[in-house]
Coordinates of N, CA and C in Angstrom, one line a residue:
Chain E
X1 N 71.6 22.6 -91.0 CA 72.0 23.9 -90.6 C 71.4 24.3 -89.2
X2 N 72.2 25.6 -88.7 CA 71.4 26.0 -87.5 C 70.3 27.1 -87.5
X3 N 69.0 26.8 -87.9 CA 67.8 27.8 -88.5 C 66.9 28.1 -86.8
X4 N 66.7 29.4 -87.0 CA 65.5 29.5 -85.9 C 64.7 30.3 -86.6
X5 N 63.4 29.8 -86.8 CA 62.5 30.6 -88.2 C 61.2 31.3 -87.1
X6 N 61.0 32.8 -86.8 CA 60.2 33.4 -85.7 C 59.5 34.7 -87.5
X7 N 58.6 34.6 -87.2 CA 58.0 36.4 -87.7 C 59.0 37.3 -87.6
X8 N 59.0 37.8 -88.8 CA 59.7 39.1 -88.7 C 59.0 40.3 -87.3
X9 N 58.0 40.2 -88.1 CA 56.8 41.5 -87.4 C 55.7 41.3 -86.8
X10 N 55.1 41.9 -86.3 CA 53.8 41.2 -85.5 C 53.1 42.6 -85.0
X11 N 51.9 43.0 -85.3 CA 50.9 44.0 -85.4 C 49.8 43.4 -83.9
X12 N 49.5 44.0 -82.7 CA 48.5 43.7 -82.1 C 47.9 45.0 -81.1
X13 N 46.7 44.4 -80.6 CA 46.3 45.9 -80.2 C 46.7 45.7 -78.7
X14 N 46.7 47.0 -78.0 CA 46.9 47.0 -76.3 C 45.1 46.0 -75.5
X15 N 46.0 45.6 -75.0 CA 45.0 44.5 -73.7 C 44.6 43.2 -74.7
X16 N 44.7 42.8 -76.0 CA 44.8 41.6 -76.7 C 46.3 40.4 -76.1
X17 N 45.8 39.6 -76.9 CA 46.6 38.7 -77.0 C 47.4 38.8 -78.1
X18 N 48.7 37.8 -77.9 CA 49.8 37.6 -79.0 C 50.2 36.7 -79.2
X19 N 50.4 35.6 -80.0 CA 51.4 34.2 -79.7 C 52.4 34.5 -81.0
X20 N 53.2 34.5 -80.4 CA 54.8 34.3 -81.5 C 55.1 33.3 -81.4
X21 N 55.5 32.7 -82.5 CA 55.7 31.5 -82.7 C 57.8 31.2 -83.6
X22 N 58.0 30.4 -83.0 CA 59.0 29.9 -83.1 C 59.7 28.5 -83.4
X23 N 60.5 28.2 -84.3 CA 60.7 26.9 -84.9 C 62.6 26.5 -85.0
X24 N 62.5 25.6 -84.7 CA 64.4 25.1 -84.6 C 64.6 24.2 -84.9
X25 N 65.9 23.8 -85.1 CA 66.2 22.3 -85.7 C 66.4 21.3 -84.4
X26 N 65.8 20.2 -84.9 CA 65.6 19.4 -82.9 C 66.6 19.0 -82.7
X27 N 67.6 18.8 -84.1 CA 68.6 17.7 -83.1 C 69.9 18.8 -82.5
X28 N 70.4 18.4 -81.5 CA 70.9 19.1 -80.3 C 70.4 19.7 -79.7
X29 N 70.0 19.7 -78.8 CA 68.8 20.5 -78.1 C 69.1 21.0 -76.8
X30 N 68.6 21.6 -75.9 CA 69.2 21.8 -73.8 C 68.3 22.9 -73.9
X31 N 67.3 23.4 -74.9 CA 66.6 24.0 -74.0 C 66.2 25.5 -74.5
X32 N 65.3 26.2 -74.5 CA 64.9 27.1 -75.5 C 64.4 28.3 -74.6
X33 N 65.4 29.5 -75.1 CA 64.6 30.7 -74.1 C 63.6 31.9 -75.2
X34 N 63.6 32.5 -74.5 CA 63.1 33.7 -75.2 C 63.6 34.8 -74.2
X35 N 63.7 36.0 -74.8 CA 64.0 37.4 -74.5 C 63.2 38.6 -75.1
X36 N 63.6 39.9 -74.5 CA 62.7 40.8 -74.7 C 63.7 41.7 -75.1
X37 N 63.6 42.5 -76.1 CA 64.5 43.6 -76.3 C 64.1 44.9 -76.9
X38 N 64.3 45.6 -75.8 CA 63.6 46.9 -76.9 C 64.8 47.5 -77.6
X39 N 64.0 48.6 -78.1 CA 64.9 49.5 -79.2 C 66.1 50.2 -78.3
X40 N 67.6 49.3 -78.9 CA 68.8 50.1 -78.2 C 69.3 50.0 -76.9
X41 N 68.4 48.9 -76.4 CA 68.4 48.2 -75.4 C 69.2 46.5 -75.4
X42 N 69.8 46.5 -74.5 CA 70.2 44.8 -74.4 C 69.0 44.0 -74.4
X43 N 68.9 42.9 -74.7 CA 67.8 42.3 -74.6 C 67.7 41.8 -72.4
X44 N 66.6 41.2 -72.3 CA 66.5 41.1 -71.0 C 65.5 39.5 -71.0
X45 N 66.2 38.3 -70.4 CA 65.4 37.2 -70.4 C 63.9 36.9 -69.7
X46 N 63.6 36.3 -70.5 CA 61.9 36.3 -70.5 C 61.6 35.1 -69.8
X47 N 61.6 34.0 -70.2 CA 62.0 32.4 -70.0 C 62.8 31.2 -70.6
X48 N 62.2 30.3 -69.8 CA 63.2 28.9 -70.3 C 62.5 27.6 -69.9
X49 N 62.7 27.2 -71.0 CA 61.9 26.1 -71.3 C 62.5 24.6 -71.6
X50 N 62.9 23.4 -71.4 CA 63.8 22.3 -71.5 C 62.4 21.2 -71.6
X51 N 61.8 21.2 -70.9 CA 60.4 19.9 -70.9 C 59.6 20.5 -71.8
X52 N 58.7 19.6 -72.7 CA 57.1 19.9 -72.8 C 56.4 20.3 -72.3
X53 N 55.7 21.2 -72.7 CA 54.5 21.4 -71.5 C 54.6 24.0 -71.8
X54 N 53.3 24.1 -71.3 CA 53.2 25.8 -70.8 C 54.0 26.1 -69.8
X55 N 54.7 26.9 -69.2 CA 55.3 27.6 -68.6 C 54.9 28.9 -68.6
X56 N 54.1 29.7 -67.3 CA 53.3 30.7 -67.1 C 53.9 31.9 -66.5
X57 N 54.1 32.8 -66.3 CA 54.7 33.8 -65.8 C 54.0 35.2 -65.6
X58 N 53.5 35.3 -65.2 CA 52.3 36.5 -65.1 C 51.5 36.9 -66.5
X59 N 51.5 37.8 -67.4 CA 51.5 38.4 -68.2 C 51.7 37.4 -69.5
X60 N 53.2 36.8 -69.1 CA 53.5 36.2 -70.6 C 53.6 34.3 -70.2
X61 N 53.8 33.6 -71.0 CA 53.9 32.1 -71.1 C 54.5 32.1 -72.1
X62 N 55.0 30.7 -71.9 CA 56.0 30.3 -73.2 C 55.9 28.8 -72.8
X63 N 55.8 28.4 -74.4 CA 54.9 26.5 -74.5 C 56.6 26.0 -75.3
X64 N 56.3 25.0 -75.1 CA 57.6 23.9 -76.3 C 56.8 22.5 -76.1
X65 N 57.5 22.4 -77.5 CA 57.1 21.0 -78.0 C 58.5 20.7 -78.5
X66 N 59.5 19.5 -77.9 CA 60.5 19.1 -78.4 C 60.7 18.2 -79.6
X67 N 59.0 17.6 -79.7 CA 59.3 16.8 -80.8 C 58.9 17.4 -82.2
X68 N 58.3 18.2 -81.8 CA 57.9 19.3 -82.8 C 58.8 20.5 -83.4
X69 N 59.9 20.5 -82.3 CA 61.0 21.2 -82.7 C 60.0 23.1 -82.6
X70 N 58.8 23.3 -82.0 CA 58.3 24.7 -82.1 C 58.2 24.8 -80.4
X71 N 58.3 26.5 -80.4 CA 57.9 27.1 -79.6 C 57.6 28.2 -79.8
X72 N 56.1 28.5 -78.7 CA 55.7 30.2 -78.7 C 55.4 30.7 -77.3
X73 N 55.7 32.3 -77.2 CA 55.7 33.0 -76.1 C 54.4 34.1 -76.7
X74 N 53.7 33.7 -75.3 CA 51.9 34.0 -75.6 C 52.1 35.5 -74.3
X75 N 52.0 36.0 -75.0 CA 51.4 37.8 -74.2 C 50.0 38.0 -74.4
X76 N 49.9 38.0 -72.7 CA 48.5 38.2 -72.6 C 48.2 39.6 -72.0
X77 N 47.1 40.4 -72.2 CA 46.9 42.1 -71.8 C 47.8 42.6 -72.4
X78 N 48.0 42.7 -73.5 CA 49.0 43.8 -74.1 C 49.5 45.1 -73.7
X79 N 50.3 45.1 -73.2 CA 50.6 47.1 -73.1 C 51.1 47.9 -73.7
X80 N 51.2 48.9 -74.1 CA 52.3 49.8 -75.0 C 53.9 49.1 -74.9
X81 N 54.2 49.0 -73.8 CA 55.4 48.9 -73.2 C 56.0 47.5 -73.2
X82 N 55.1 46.8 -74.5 CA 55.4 45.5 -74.4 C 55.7 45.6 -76.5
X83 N 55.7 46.6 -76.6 CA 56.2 46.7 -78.4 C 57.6 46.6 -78.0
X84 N 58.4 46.1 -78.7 CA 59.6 45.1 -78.7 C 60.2 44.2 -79.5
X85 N 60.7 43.6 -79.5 CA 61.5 42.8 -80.2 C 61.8 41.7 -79.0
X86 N 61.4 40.3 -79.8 CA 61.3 38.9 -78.6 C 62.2 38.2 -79.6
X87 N 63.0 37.9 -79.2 CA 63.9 36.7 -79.6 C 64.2 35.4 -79.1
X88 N 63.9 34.4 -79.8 CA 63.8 32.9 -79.8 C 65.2 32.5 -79.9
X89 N 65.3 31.7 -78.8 CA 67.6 31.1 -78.2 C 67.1 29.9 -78.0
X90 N 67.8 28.9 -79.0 CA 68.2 27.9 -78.6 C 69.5 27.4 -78.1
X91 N 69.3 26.6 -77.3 CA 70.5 26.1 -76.4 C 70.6 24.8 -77.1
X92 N 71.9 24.6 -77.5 CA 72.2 23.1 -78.4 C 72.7 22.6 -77.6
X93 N 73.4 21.0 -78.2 CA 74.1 20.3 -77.5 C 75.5 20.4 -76.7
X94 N 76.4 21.7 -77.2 CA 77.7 22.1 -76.8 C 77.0 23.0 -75.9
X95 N 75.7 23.4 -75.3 CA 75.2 24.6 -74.6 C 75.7 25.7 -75.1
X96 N 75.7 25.8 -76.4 CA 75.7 27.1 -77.3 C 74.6 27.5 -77.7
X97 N 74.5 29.0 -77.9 CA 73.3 29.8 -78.2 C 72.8 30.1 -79.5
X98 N 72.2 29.5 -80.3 CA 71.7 30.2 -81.3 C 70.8 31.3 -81.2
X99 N 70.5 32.1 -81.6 CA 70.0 33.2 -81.8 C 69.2 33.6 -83.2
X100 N 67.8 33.6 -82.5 CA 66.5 33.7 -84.0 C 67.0 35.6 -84.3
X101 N 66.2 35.9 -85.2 CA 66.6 37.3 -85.3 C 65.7 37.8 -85.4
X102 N 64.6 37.3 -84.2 CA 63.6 38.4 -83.5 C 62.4 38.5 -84.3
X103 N 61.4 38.8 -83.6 CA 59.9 39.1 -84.1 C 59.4 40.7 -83.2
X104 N 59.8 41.6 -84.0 CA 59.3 43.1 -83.8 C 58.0 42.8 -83.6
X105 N 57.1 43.4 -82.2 CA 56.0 43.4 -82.0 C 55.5 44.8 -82.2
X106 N 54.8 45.3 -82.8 CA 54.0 46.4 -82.4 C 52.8 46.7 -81.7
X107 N 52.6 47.1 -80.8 CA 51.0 47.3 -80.2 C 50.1 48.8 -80.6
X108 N 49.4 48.4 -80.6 CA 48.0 49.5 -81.5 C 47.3 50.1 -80.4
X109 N 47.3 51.2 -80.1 CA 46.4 51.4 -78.8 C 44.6 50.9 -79.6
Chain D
X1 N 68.0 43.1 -59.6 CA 68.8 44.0 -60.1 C 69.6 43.5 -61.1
X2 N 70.6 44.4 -61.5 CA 71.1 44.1 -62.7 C 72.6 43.2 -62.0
X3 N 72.8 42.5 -63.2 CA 74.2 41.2 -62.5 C 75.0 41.7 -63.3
X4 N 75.2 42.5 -64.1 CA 76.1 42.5 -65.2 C 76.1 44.0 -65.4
X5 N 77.3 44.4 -65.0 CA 77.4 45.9 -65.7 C 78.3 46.5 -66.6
X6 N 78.1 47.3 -67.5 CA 78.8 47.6 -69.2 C 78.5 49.2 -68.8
X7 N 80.6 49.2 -69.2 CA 80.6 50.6 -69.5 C 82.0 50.9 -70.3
X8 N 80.8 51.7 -71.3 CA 81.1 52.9 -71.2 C 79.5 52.8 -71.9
X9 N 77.9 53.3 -71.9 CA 77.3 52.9 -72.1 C 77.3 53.8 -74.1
X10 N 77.9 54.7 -74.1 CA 78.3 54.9 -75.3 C 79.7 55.5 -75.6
X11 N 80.1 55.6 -76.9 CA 81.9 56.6 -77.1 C 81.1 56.6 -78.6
X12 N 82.0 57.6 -78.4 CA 82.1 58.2 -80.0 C 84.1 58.6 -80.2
X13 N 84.4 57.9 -81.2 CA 86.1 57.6 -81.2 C 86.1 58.3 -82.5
X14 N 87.3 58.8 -82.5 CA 87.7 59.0 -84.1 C 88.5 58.0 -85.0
X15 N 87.9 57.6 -86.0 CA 88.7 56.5 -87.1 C 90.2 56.4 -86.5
X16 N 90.9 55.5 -86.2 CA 92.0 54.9 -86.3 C 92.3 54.6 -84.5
X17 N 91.5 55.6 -83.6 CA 92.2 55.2 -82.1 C 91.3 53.8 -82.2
X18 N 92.0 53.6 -80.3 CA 91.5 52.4 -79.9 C 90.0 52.9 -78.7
X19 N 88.9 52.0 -78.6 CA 88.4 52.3 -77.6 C 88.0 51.0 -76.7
X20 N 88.4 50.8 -75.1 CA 87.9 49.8 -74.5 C 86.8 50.1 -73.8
X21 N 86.1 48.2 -73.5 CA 84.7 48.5 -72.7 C 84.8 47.5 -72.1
X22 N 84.4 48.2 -70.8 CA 84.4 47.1 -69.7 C 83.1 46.2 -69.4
X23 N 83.1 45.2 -69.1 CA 81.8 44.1 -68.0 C 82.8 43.4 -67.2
X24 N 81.7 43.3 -65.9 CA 81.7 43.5 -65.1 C 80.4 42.3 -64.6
X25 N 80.6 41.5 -63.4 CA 79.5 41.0 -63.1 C 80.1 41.3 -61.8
X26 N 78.4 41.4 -61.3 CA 78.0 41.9 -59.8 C 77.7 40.7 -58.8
X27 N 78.1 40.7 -58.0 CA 78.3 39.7 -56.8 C 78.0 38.8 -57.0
X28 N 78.7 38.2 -58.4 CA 79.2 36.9 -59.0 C 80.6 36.5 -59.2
X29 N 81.0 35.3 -59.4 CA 82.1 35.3 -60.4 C 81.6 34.6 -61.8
X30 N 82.0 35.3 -62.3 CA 82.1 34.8 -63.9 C 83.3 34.0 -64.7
X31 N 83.3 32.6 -64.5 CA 84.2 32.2 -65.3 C 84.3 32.7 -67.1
X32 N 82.9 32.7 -67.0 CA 82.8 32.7 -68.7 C 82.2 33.9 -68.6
X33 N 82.7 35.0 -70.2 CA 82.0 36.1 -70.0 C 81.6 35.7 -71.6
X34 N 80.7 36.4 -72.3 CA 80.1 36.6 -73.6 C 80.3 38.0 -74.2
X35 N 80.6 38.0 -75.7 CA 80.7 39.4 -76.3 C 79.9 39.1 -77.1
X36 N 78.9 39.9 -77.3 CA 78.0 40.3 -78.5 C 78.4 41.7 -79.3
X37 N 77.8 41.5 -80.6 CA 77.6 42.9 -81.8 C 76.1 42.8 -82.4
X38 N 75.8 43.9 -82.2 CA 74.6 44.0 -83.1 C 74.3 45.1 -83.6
X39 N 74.2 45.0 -85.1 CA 74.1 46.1 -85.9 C 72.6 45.9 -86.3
X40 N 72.4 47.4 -86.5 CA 70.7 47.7 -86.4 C 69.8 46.9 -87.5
X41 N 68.4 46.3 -86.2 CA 67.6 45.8 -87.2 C 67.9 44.1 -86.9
X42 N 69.2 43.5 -86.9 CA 69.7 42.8 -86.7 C 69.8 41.8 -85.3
X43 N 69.6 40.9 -85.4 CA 70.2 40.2 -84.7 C 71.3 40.1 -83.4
X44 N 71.6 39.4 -82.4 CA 73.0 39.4 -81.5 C 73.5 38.5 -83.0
X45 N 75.0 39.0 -82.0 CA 75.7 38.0 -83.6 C 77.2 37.7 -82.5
X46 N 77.0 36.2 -81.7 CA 78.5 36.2 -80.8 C 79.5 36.8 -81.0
X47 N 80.6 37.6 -80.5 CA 81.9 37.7 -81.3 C 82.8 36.6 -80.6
X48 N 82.9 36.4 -79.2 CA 83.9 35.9 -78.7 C 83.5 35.7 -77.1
X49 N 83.8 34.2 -76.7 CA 83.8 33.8 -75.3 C 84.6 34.5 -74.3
X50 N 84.8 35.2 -73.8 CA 85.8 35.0 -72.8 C 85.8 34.4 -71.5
X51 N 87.4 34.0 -71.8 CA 87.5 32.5 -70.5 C 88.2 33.7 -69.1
X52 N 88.2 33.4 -68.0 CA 89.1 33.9 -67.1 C 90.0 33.2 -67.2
X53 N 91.7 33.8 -67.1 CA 92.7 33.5 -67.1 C 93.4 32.7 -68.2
X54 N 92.6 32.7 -69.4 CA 93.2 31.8 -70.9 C 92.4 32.6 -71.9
X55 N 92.8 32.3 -73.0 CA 92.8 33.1 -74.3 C 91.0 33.1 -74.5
X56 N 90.8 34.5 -75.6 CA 89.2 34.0 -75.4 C 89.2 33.4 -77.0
X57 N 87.8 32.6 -76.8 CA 87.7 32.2 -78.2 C 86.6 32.9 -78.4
X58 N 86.9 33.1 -80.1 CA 86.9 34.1 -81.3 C 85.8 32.9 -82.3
X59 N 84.2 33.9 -82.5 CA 84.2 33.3 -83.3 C 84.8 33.5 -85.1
X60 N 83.9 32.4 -85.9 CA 84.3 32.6 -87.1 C 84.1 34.2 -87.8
X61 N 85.5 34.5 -88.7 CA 85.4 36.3 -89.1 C 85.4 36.8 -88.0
X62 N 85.8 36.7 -87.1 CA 85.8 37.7 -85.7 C 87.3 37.9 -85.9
X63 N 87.9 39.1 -86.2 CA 89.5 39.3 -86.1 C 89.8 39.7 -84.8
X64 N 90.6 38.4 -84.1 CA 91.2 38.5 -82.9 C 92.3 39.5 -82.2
X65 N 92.7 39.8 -83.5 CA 94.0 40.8 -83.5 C 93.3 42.2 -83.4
X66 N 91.8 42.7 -83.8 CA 91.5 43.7 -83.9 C 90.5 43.7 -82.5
X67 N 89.4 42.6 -82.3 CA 88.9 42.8 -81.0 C 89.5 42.4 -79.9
X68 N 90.5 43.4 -78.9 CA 90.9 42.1 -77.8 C 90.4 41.9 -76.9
X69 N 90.1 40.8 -76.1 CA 89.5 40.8 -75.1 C 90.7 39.9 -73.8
X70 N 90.3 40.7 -73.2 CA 91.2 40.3 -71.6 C 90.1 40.1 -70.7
X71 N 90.0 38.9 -70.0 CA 89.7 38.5 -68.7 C 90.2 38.2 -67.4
X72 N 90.8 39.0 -66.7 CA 91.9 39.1 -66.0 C 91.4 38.3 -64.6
X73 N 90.3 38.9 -64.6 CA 89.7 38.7 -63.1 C 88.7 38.0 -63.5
X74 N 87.7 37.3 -62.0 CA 86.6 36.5 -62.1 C 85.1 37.5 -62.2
X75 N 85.7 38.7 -62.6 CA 84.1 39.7 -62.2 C 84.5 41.1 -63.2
X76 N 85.5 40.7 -63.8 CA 85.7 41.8 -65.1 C 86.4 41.1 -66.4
X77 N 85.8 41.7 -67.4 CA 86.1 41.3 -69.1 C 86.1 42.5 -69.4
X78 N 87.3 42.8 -70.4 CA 87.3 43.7 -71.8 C 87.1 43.3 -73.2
X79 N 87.0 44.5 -73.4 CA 86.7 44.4 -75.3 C 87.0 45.9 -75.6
X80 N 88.3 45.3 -76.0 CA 89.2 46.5 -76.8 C 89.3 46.6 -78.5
X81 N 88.6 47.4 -79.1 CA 88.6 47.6 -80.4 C 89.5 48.5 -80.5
X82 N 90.8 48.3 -81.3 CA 92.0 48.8 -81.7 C 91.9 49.4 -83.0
X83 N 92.4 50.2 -83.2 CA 92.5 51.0 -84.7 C 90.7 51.1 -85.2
X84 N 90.0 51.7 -84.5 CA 88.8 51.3 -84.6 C 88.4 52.5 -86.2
X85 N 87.4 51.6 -87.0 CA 86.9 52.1 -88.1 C 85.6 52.6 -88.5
X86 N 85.0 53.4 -89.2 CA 83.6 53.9 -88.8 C 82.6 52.1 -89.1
X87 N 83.4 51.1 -89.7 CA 82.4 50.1 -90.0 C 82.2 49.3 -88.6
X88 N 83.0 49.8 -87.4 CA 82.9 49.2 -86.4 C 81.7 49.9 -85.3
X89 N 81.1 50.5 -86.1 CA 80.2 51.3 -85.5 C 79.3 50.4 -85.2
X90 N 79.0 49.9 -84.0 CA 77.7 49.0 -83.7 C 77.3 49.3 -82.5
X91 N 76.5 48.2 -81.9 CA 76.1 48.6 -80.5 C 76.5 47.0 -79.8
X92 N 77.6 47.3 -78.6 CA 78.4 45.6 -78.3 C 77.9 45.7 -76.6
X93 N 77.5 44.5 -76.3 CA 76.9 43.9 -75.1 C 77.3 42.9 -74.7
X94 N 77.8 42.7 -73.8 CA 78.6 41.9 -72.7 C 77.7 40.6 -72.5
X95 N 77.5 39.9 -71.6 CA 76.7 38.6 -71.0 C 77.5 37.6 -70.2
X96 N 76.8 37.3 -69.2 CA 77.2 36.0 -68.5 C 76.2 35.0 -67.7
X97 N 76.1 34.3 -67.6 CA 75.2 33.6 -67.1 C 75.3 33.6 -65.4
X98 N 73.7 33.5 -65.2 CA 73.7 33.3 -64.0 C 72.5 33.0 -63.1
X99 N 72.8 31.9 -62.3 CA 73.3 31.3 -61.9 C 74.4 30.4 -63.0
X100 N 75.4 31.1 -62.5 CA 76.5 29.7 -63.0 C 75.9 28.3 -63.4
X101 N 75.6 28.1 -64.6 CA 75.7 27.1 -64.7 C 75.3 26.7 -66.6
X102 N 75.6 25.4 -67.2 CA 75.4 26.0 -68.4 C 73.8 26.2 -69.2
X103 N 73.1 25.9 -68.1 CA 71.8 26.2 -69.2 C 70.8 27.3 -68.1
X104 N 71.8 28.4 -67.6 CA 71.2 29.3 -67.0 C 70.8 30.2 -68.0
X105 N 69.6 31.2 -67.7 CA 69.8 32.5 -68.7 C 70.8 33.4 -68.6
X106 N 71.2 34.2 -69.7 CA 72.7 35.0 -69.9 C 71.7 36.2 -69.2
X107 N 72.3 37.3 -68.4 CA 72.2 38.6 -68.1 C 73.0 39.2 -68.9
X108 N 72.4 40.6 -69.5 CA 73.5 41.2 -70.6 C 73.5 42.5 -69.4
X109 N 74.4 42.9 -69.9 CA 75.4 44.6 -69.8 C 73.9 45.0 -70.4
X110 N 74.1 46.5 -69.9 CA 73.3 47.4 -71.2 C 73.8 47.8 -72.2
X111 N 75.1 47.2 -72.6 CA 75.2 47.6 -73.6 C 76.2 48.8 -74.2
X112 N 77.0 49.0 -75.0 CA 77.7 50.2 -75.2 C 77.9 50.4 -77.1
X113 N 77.2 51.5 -77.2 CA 76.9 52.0 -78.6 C 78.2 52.5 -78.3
X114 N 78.7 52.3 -79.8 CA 80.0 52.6 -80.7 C 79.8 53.1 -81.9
X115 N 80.7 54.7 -81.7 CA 79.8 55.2 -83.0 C 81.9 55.9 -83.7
X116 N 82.4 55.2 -84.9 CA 83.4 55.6 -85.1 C 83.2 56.2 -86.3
X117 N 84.1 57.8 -86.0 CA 83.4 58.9 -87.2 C 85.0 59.1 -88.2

């Protein structure tokens, strides 16, 4: 099947760290994003990832492991404004989108 | 800035009319546009590709006869919900990729809440 298995929910405080973690089926693969979406809001792309390896972006990163079939997007300094909903896309072999169904973050002042 | 623009950002219709919504990509062309649904708590859940200038494809349970979608131009898509019902109440988001190409990120519309009473 086509599974993307992420946390429902995720509890952290402001200026902590977070790693959400994310898991997919390896075979067909092209490449794995993440998004940000708040409440009632379109989601808005975060990164993208195709090689092994961290990929850094100020604030946030996002790692893959292709043979491992996992990925996670690491928030670092938490802010209020970072409670959300992050969704884990894989891009398969037809460059179709699967769609995880999100890991609601909350931040704790 | 934003590449993708959706409007009507909300409607509120009464059971049985139709209501359309437009996207729109911004100083792009969009061969391929994307339709999403998502009902609360939930997930995107694709409904339907649309191609410029040929039929769009519909995914599975997506009734094509009730959502239409027209892509006439290379910088506008619709999505017309016909005889619309209060279970079509969701919130529908547009997308297209960009840079053109296929393993770019999709830019969404903001989006247009549909609330049929």
């Amino acid at each position: 099947g086509q599974n993307i298995d992420q946390p429902t929910e995720m509890t952290a405080t402001e200026g902590a760290i977070v790693q959400i973690n994310c898991t997919y089926q390896t075979s067909g693969f092209n490449g794995l994003f993440w998004y940000q979406q708040h409440a009632g809001e379109a989601p808005t792309f975060l990164s993208y990832n195709v090689l092994d390896g961290l990929e850094e972006k100020g604030r946030f990163s996002s790692f893959l492991s292709r043979s491992k079939g996992y990925s996670y997007l690491l928030l670092k300094e938490l802010q209020m404004k970072d409670s959300a909903s992050y969704l884990c896309v894989q891009m398969d072999s037809n460059y179709q989108l699967i769609w995880g169904a999100g890991t609601k973050l909350i931040i704790k002042p | 800035g934003a590449v993708v623009s959706q409007h009507p950002s909300w409607v509120i219709c009464k059971s049985g009319t139709s209501v359309k919504i437009e996207c729109r990509s911004l100083d792009f062309q969009a061969t391929t546009m994307f339709w999403y649904r998502q009902f609360p708590k939930q997930s995107l859940m694709l409904m339907a590709t649309s191609n410029e200038g040929s039929k769009a494809t519909y995914e599975q349970g997506v009734e094509k006869d009730k959502f239409l979608i027209n892509h006439a131009s290379l910088t506008l898509s619709t999505l017309t919900v016909t005889s619309a019902h209060p279970e079509d109440s969701s919130f529908y988001i547009c997308s297209a990729s960009f840079p053109v190409s296929d393993s770019s990120p999709l830019h969404f519309g903001n989006g247009t809440r549909l609330t049929v009473t």
